[in-house]
mmCIF file of N, CA and C in Angstrom:
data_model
loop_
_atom_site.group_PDB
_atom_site.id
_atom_site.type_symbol
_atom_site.label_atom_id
_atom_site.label_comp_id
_atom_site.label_asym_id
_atom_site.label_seq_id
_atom_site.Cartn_x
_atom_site.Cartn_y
_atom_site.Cartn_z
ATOM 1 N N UNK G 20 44.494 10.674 48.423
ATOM 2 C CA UNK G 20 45.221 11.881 48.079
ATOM 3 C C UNK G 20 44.230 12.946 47.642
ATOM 4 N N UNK G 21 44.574 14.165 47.989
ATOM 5 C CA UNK G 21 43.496 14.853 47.667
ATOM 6 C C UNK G 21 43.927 16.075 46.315
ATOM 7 N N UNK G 22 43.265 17.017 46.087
ATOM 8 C CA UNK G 22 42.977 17.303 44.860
ATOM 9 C C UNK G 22 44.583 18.411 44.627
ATOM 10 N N UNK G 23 45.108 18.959 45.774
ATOM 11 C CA UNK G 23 46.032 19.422 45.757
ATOM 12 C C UNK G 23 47.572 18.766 45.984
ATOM 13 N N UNK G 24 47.433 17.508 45.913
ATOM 14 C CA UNK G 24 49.129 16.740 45.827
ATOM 15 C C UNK G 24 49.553 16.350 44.734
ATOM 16 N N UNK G 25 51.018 16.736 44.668
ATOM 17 C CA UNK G 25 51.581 16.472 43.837
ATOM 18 C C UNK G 25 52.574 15.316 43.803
ATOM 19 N N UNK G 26 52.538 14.604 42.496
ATOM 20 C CA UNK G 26 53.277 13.002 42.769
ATOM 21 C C UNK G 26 54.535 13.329 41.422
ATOM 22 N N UNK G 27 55.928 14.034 42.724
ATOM 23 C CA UNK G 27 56.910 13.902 42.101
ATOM 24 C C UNK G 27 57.805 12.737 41.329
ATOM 25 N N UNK G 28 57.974 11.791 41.306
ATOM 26 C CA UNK G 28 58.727 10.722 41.119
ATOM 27 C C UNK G 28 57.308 9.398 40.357
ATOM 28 N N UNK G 29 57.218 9.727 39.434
ATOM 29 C CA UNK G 29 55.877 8.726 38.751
ATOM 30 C C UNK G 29 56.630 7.623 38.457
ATOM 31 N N UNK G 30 55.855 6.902 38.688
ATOM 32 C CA UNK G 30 56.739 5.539 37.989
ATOM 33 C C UNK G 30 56.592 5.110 37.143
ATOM 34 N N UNK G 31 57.688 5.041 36.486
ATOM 35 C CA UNK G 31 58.120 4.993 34.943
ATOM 36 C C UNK G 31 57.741 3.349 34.708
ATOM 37 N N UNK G 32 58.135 2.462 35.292
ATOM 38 C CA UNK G 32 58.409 0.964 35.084
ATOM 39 C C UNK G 32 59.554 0.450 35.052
ATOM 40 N N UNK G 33 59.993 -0.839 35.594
ATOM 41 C CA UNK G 33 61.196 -1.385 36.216
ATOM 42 C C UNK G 33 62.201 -1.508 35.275
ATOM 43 N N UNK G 34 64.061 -1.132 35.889
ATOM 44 C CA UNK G 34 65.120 -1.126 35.197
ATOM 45 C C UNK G 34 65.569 -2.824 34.862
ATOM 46 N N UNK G 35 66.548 -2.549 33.842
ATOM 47 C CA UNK G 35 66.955 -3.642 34.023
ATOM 48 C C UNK G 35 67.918 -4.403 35.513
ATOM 49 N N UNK G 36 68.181 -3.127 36.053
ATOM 50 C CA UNK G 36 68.753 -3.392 37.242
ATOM 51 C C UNK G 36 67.332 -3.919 38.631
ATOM 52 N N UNK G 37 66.566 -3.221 38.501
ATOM 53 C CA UNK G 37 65.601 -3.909 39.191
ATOM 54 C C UNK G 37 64.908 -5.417 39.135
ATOM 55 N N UNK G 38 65.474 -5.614 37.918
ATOM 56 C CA UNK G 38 64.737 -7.117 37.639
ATOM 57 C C UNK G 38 65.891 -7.929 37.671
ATOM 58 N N UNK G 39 67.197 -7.982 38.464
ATOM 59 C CA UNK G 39 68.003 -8.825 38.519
ATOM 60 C C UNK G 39 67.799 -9.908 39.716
ATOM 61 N N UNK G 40 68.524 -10.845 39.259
ATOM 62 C CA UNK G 40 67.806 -12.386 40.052
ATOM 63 C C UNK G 40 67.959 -12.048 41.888
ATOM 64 N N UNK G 41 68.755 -11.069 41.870
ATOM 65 C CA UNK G 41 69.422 -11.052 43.249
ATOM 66 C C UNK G 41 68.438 -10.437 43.854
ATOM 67 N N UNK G 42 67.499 -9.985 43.536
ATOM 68 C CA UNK G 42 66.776 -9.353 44.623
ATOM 69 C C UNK G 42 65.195 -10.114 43.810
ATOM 70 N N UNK G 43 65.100 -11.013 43.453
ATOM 71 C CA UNK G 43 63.939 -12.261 43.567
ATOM 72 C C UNK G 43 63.552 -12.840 44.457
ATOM 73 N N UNK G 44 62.708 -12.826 44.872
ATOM 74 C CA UNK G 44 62.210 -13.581 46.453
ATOM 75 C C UNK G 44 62.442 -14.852 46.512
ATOM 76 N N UNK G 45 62.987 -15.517 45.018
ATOM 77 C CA UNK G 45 62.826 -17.285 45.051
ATOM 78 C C UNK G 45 64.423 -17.430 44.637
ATOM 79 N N UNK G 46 65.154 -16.850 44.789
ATOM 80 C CA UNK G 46 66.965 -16.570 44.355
ATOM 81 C C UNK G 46 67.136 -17.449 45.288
ATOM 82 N N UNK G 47 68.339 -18.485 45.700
ATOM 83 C CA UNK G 47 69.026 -19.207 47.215
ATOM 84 C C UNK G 47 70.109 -18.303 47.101
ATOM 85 N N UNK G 48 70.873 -17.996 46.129
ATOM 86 C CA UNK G 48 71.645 -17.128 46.171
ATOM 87 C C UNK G 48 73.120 -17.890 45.329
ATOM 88 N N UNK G 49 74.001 -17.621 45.498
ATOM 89 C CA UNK G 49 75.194 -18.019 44.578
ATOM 90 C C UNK G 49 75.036 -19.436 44.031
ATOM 91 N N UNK G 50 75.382 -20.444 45.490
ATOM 92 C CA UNK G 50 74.971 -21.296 45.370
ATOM 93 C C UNK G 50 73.904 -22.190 44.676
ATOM 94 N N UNK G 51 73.067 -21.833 45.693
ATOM 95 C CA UNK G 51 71.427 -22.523 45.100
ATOM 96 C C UNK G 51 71.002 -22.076 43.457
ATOM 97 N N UNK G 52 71.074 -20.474 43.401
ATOM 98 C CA UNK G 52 70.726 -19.565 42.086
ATOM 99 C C UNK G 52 68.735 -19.680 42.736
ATOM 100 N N UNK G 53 68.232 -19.407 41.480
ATOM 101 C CA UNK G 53 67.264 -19.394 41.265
ATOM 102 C C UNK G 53 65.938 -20.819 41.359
ATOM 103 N N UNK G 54 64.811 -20.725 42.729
ATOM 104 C CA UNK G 54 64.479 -22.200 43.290
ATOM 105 C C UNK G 54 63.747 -22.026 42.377
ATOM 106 N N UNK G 55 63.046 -21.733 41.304
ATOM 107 C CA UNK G 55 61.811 -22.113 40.501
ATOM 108 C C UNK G 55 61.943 -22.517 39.147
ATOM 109 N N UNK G 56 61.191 -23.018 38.393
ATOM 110 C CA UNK G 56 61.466 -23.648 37.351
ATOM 111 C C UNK G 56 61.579 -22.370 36.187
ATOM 112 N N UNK G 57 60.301 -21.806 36.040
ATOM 113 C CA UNK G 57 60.243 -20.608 34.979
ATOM 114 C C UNK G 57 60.296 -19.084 36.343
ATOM 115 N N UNK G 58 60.918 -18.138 35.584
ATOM 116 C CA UNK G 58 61.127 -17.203 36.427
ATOM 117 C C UNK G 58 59.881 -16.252 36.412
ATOM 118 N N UNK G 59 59.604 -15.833 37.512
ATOM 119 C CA UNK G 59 57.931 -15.205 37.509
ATOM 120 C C UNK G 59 58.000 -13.479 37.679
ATOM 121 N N UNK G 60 59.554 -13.433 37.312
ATOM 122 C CA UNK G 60 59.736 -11.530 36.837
ATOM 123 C C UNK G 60 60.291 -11.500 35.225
ATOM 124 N N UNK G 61 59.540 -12.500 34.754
ATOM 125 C CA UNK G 61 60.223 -12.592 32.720
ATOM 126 C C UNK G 61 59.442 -11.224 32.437
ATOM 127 N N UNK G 62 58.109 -11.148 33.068
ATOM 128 C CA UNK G 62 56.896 -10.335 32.391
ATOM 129 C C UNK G 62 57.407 -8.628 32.290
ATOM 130 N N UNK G 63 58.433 -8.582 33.463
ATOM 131 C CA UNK G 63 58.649 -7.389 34.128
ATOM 132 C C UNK G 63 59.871 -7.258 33.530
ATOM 133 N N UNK G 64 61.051 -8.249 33.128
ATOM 134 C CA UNK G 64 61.847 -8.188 32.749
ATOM 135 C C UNK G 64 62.078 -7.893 30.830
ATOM 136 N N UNK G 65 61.346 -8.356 30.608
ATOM 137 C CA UNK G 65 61.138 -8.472 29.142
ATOM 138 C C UNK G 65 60.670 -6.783 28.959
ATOM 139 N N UNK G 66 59.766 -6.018 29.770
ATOM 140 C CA UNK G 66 59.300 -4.720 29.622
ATOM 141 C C UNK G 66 60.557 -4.066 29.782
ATOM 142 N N UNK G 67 61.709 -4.168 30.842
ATOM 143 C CA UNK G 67 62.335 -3.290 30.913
ATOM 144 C C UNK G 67 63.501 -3.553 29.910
ATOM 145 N N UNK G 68 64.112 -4.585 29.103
ATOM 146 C CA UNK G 68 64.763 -4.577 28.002
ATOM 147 C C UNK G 68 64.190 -3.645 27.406
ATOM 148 N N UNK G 69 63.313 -3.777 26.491
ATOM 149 C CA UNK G 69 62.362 -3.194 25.372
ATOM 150 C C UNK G 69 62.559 -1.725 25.859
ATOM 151 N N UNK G 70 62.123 -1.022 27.278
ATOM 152 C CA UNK G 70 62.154 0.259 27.278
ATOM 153 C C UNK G 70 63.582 0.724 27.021
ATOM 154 N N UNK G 71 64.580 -0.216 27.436
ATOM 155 C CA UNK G 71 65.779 0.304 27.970
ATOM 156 C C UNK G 71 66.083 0.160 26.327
ATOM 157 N N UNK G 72 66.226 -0.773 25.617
ATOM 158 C CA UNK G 72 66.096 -0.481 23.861
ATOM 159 C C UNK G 72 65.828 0.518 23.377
ATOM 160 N N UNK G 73 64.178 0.959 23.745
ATOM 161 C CA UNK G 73 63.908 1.845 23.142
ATOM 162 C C UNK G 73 64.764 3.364 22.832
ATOM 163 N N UNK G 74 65.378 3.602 24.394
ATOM 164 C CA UNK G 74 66.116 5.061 24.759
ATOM 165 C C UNK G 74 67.087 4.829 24.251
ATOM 166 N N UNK G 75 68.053 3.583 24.212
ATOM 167 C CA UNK G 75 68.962 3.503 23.975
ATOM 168 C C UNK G 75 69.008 4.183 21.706
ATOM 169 N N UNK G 76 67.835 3.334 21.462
ATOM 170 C CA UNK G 76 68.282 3.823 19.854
ATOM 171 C C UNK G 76 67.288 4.969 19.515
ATOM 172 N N UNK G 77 66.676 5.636 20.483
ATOM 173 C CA UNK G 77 66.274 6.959 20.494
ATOM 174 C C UNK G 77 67.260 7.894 20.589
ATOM 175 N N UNK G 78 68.377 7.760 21.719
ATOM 176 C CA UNK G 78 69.475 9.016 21.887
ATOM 177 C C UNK G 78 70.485 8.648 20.298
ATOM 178 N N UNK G 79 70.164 7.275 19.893
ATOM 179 C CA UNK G 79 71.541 7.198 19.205
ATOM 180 C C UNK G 79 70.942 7.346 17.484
ATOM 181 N N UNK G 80 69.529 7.643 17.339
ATOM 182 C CA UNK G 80 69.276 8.420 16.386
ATOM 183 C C UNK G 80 69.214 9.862 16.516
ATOM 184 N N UNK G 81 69.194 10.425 17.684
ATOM 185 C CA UNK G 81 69.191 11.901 17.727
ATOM 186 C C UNK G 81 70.751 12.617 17.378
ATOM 187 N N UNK G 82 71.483 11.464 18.323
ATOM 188 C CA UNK G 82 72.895 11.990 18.032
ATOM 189 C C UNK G 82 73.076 11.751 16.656
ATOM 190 N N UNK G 83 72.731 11.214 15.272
ATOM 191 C CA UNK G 83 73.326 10.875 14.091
ATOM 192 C C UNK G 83 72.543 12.232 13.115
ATOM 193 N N UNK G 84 71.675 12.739 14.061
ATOM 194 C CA UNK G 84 71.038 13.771 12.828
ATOM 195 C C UNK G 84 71.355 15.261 13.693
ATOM 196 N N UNK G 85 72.480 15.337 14.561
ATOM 197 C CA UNK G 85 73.076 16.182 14.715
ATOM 198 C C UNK G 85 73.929 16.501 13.918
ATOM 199 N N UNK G 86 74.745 18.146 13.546
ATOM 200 C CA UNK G 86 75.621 17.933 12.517
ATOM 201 C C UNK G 86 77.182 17.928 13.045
#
């Protein structure tokens, strides 16, 4: 990329909707569920709780020190 592009859409880091089992490469699906023993998107999953925490009691302290 050169010195004049611009990178609209940065990536923030994965939703909790992105880290659902259904779109895991090791899912069988209803049936089967999940083929592996420990799940190898915890790392990714555990980040996007925490962010999704974070906003969540960020808006809901902003709204309490409104009057």
């Amino acid at each position: 990329m050169g010195p004049n592009t611009k990178i609209y859409g940065r990536f923030t880091g994965y939703t909790v909707k992105d880290c659902a089992c259904e779109y895991c490469l090791y899912y069988g699906g209803k049936r089967k569920g999940c083929t592996v023993e420990s799940c190898c998107c915890l790392k990714e999953r555990l980040q996007a709780l925490v962010r999704e925490y974070r906003v969540k009691e960020e808006t809901s302290i902003g709204s309490q020190n409104q009057p």
